[in-house]
Each structure stands twice: as C-alpha cells, then as structure tokens.
PDB file of C-alpha atoms in Angstrom:
ATOM      1  CA  UNK Z   1      -8.699 -34.451  35.687  1.00  0.00           C
ATOM      2  CA  UNK Z   2      -6.042 -32.113  34.348  1.00  0.00           C
ATOM      3  CA  UNK Z   3      -5.821 -28.487  35.527  1.00  0.00           C
ATOM      4  CA  UNK Z   4      -5.476 -25.758  32.952  1.00  0.00           C
ATOM      5  CA  UNK Z   5      -3.091 -22.911  33.401  1.00  0.00           C
ATOM      6  CA  UNK Z   6      -4.883 -19.525  33.411  1.00  0.00           C
ATOM      7  CA  UNK Z   7      -1.983 -18.084  31.391  1.00  0.00           C
ATOM      8  CA  UNK Z   8      -2.436 -20.691  28.706  1.00  0.00           C
ATOM      9  CA  UNK Z   9      -6.149 -19.890  28.385  1.00  0.00           C
ATOM     10  CA  UNK Z  10      -5.439 -16.153  28.163  1.00  0.00           C
ATOM     11  CA  UNK Z  11      -2.883 -16.611  25.403  1.00  0.00           C
ATOM     12  CA  UNK Z  12      -5.273 -18.833  23.462  1.00  0.00           C
ATOM     13  CA  UNK Z  13      -7.979 -16.136  23.714  1.00  0.00           C
ATOM     14  CA  UNK Z  14      -5.522 -13.458  22.566  1.00  0.00           C
ATOM     15  CA  UNK Z  15      -4.584 -15.542  19.511  1.00  0.00           C
ATOM     16  CA  UNK Z  16      -8.238 -16.049  18.612  1.00  0.00           C
ATOM     17  CA  UNK Z  17      -9.230 -12.401  19.052  1.00  0.00           C
ATOM     18  CA  UNK Z  18      -9.917 -10.566  15.789  1.00  0.00           C
ATOM     19  CA  UNK Z  19      -7.840  -7.721  14.311  1.00  0.00           C
ATOM     20  CA  UNK Z  20      -7.079  -4.743  16.512  1.00  0.00           C
ATOM     21  CA  UNK Z  21      -7.925  -6.517  19.769  1.00  0.00           C
ATOM     22  CA  UNK Z  22      -4.928  -8.808  19.482  1.00  0.00           C
ATOM     23  CA  UNK Z  23      -1.995  -7.575  21.489  1.00  0.00           C
ATOM     24  CA  UNK Z  24       0.846  -6.160  19.428  1.00  0.00           C
ATOM     25  CA  UNK Z  25      -1.185  -5.678  16.267  1.00  0.00           C
ATOM     26  CA  UNK Z  26      -2.542  -2.152  16.798  1.00  0.00           C
ATOM     27  CA  UNK Z  27       0.496  -0.534  15.224  1.00  0.00           C
ATOM     28  CA  UNK Z  28       0.130  -2.799  12.191  1.00  0.00           C
ATOM     29  CA  UNK Z  29      -3.527  -1.796  11.880  1.00  0.00           C
ATOM     30  CA  UNK Z  30      -2.684   1.915  12.110  1.00  0.00           C
ATOM     31  CA  UNK Z  31      -0.036   1.506   9.415  1.00  0.00           C
ATOM     32  CA  UNK Z  32      -2.528  -0.213   7.108  1.00  0.00           C
ATOM     33  CA  UNK Z  33      -5.203   2.415   7.736  1.00  0.00           C
ATOM     34  CA  UNK Z  34      -2.888   5.400   7.252  1.00  0.00           C
ATOM     35  CA  UNK Z  35      -0.991   4.017   4.243  1.00  0.00           C
ATOM     36  CA  UNK Z  36      -2.659   4.263   0.860  1.00  0.00           C
ATOM     37  CA  UNK Z  37      -3.126   1.080  -1.146  1.00  0.00           C
ATOM     38  CA  UNK Z  38      -0.155   0.073  -3.282  1.00  0.00           C
ATOM     39  CA  UNK Z  39      -0.005  -1.180  -6.845  1.00  0.00           C
ATOM     40  CA  UNK Z  40       3.047  -3.342  -7.515  1.00  0.00           C
ATOM     41  CA  UNK Z  41       4.243  -2.656 -11.045  1.00  0.00           C
ATOM     42  CA  UNK Z  42       7.653  -4.302 -10.711  1.00  0.00           C
ATOM     43  CA  UNK Z  43       8.506  -6.089 -13.931  1.00  0.00           C
ATOM     44  CA  UNK Z  44       5.955  -4.050 -15.914  1.00  0.00           C
ATOM     45  CA  UNK Z  45       7.461  -1.703 -18.505  1.00  0.00           C
ATOM     46  CA  UNK Z  46       6.150   1.722 -19.423  1.00  0.00           C
ATOM     47  CA  UNK Z  47       3.672   2.524 -21.039  1.00  0.00           C
ATOM     48  CA  UNK Z  48       1.817  -0.554 -19.748  1.00  0.00           C
ATOM     49  CA  UNK Z  49       2.657   0.434 -16.155  1.00  0.00           C
ATOM     50  CA  UNK Z  50       0.921   3.815 -16.621  1.00  0.00           C
ATOM     51  CA  UNK Z  51      -2.089   2.122 -18.262  1.00  0.00           C
ATOM     52  CA  UNK Z  52      -2.488  -0.193 -15.249  1.00  0.00           C
ATOM     53  CA  UNK Z  53      -2.026   2.691 -12.811  1.00  0.00           C
ATOM     54  CA  UNK Z  54      -4.561   4.837 -14.668  1.00  0.00           C
ATOM     55  CA  UNK Z  55      -7.200   2.086 -14.488  1.00  0.00           C
ATOM     56  CA  UNK Z  56      -6.654   1.750 -10.727  1.00  0.00           C
ATOM     57  CA  UNK Z  57      -6.720   5.543 -10.206  1.00  0.00           C
ATOM     58  CA  UNK Z  58     -10.009   5.843 -12.107  1.00  0.00           C
ATOM     59  CA  UNK Z  59     -11.615   3.506  -9.569  1.00  0.00           C
ATOM     60  CA  UNK Z  60     -10.623   5.646  -6.571  1.00  0.00           C
ATOM     61  CA  UNK Z  61     -12.676   8.489  -5.075  1.00  0.00           C
ATOM     62  CA  UNK Z  62     -11.427  12.092  -5.278  1.00  0.00           C
ATOM     63  CA  UNK Z  63      -8.821  12.788  -2.597  1.00  0.00           C
ATOM     64  CA  UNK Z  64      -7.733   9.142  -2.317  1.00  0.00           C
ATOM     65  CA  UNK Z  65      -4.073   8.246  -2.761  1.00  0.00           C
ATOM     66  CA  UNK Z  66      -2.348   5.324  -4.447  1.00  0.00           C
ATOM     67  CA  UNK Z  67       1.257   4.182  -4.075  1.00  0.00           C
ATOM     68  CA  UNK Z  68       2.865   2.815  -7.211  1.00  0.00           C
ATOM     69  CA  UNK Z  69       5.907   0.582  -6.771  1.00  0.00           C
ATOM     70  CA  UNK Z  70       7.964   0.070  -9.914  1.00  0.00           C
ATOM     71  CA  UNK Z  71      11.433  -0.924 -11.025  1.00  0.00           C
ATOM     72  CA  UNK Z  72      11.406   0.600 -14.526  1.00  0.00           C
ATOM     73  CA  UNK Z  73      13.460   3.838 -14.715  1.00  0.00           C
ATOM     74  CA  UNK Z  74      11.499   4.985 -17.777  1.00  0.00           C
ATOM     75  CA  UNK Z  75       8.237   4.569 -15.871  1.00  0.00           C
ATOM     76  CA  UNK Z  76       9.669   6.455 -12.902  1.00  0.00           C
ATOM     77  CA  UNK Z  77      10.297   9.418 -15.225  1.00  0.00           C
ATOM     78  CA  UNK Z  78       7.118   9.211 -17.312  1.00  0.00           C
ATOM     79  CA  UNK Z  79       4.407   8.254 -14.810  1.00  0.00           C
ATOM     80  CA  UNK Z  80       4.598  11.434 -12.691  1.00  0.00           C
ATOM     81  CA  UNK Z  81       4.312  13.561 -15.864  1.00  0.00           C
ATOM     82  CA  UNK Z  82       1.422  11.492 -17.190  1.00  0.00           C
ATOM     83  CA  UNK Z  83      -0.366  11.618 -13.822  1.00  0.00           C
ATOM     84  CA  UNK Z  84      -0.083  15.424 -13.652  1.00  0.00           C
ATOM     85  CA  UNK Z  85      -1.276  15.696 -17.275  1.00  0.00           C
ATOM     86  CA  UNK Z  86      -4.309  13.562 -16.346  1.00  0.00           C
ATOM     87  CA  UNK Z  87      -5.203  15.964 -13.524  1.00  0.00           C
ATOM     88  CA  UNK Z  88      -3.799  14.009 -10.585  1.00  0.00           C
ATOM     89  CA  UNK Z  89      -1.426  15.341  -7.943  1.00  0.00           C
ATOM     90  CA  UNK Z  90       1.940  13.609  -7.498  1.00  0.00           C
ATOM     91  CA  UNK Z  91       2.505  13.707  -3.738  1.00  0.00           C
ATOM     92  CA  UNK Z  92       5.901  12.020  -3.629  1.00  0.00           C
ATOM     93  CA  UNK Z  93       8.477  10.234  -5.741  1.00  0.00           C
ATOM     94  CA  UNK Z  94      10.985   8.225  -3.715  1.00  0.00           C
ATOM     95  CA  UNK Z  95      13.846   6.131  -5.070  1.00  0.00           C
ATOM     96  CA  UNK Z  96      14.606   3.187  -2.805  1.00  0.00           C
ATOM     97  CA  UNK Z  97      17.397   0.701  -3.557  1.00  0.00           C
ATOM     98  CA  UNK Z  98      16.105  -0.867  -6.806  1.00  0.00           C
ATOM     99  CA  UNK Z  99      12.556   0.480  -6.897  1.00  0.00           C
ATOM    100  CA  UNK Z 100      10.689   3.755  -7.085  1.00  0.00           C
ATOM    101  CA  UNK Z 101       7.629   4.562  -4.998  1.00  0.00           C
ATOM    102  CA  UNK Z 102       5.303   7.145  -6.517  1.00  0.00           C
ATOM    103  CA  UNK Z 103       2.391   8.409  -4.420  1.00  0.00           C
ATOM    104  CA  UNK Z 104      -0.432   9.897  -6.475  1.00  0.00           C
ATOM    105  CA  UNK Z 105      -3.559  11.652  -5.195  1.00  0.00           C
ATOM    106  CA  UNK Z 106      -6.709  11.473  -7.293  1.00  0.00           C
TER     107      UNK Z 106
END
C-alpha cells in the first residue's frame, strides 16, 4: 500500500476549490468585481463602434459603467461626444499604446 503525502492532498484540494477560496486568486476576483465590464471594439470603425456601444449601454442599469476598448482614432474622438449627447457620463478616456479605453457611466 502506498502512502500519500499530506502536502500533495492539500494542493489537490486547493486546485479543486472554487473561485475565491483558491489561494492566490482573491486579488483576481477583486479586480473582476471592481472593474466594469469591457466591450472590445478593436477593428470596428466608427459609427458602427458607437452603435455597438449604445446597444450594450442600453442593457445596463443606471449607475453601471462600461469600458470600451477601441483602436479607431475617429471613434476615440466621436464616442465620448455621442455618449454625452445620449445622456451618459464619460468617466475617463485613456490612450494606451495603440488603443483607447473609454469608461462610460449609464
């Protein structure tokens, strides 16, 4: 009969544990909970990018936020204006390397 290592059993239990109970995954869970959902619009040109964003925003409750990620400079200029005109609040516009991240609150 083969003896099992107690450390091996503990690591197997940790791997099988769901979500936040797994060691090292709490920070990931907090990041997912605190970050608004994102809509990847890379490769989508304006005005289609705004149309897709508007549909997603209409499905969110008041006060919710949505991050838009896009690589179209025209969309980066036009979407914040269109969002404000539609009654939404533009929380942030950030330009990262080749993409823009626009956070909009419903």
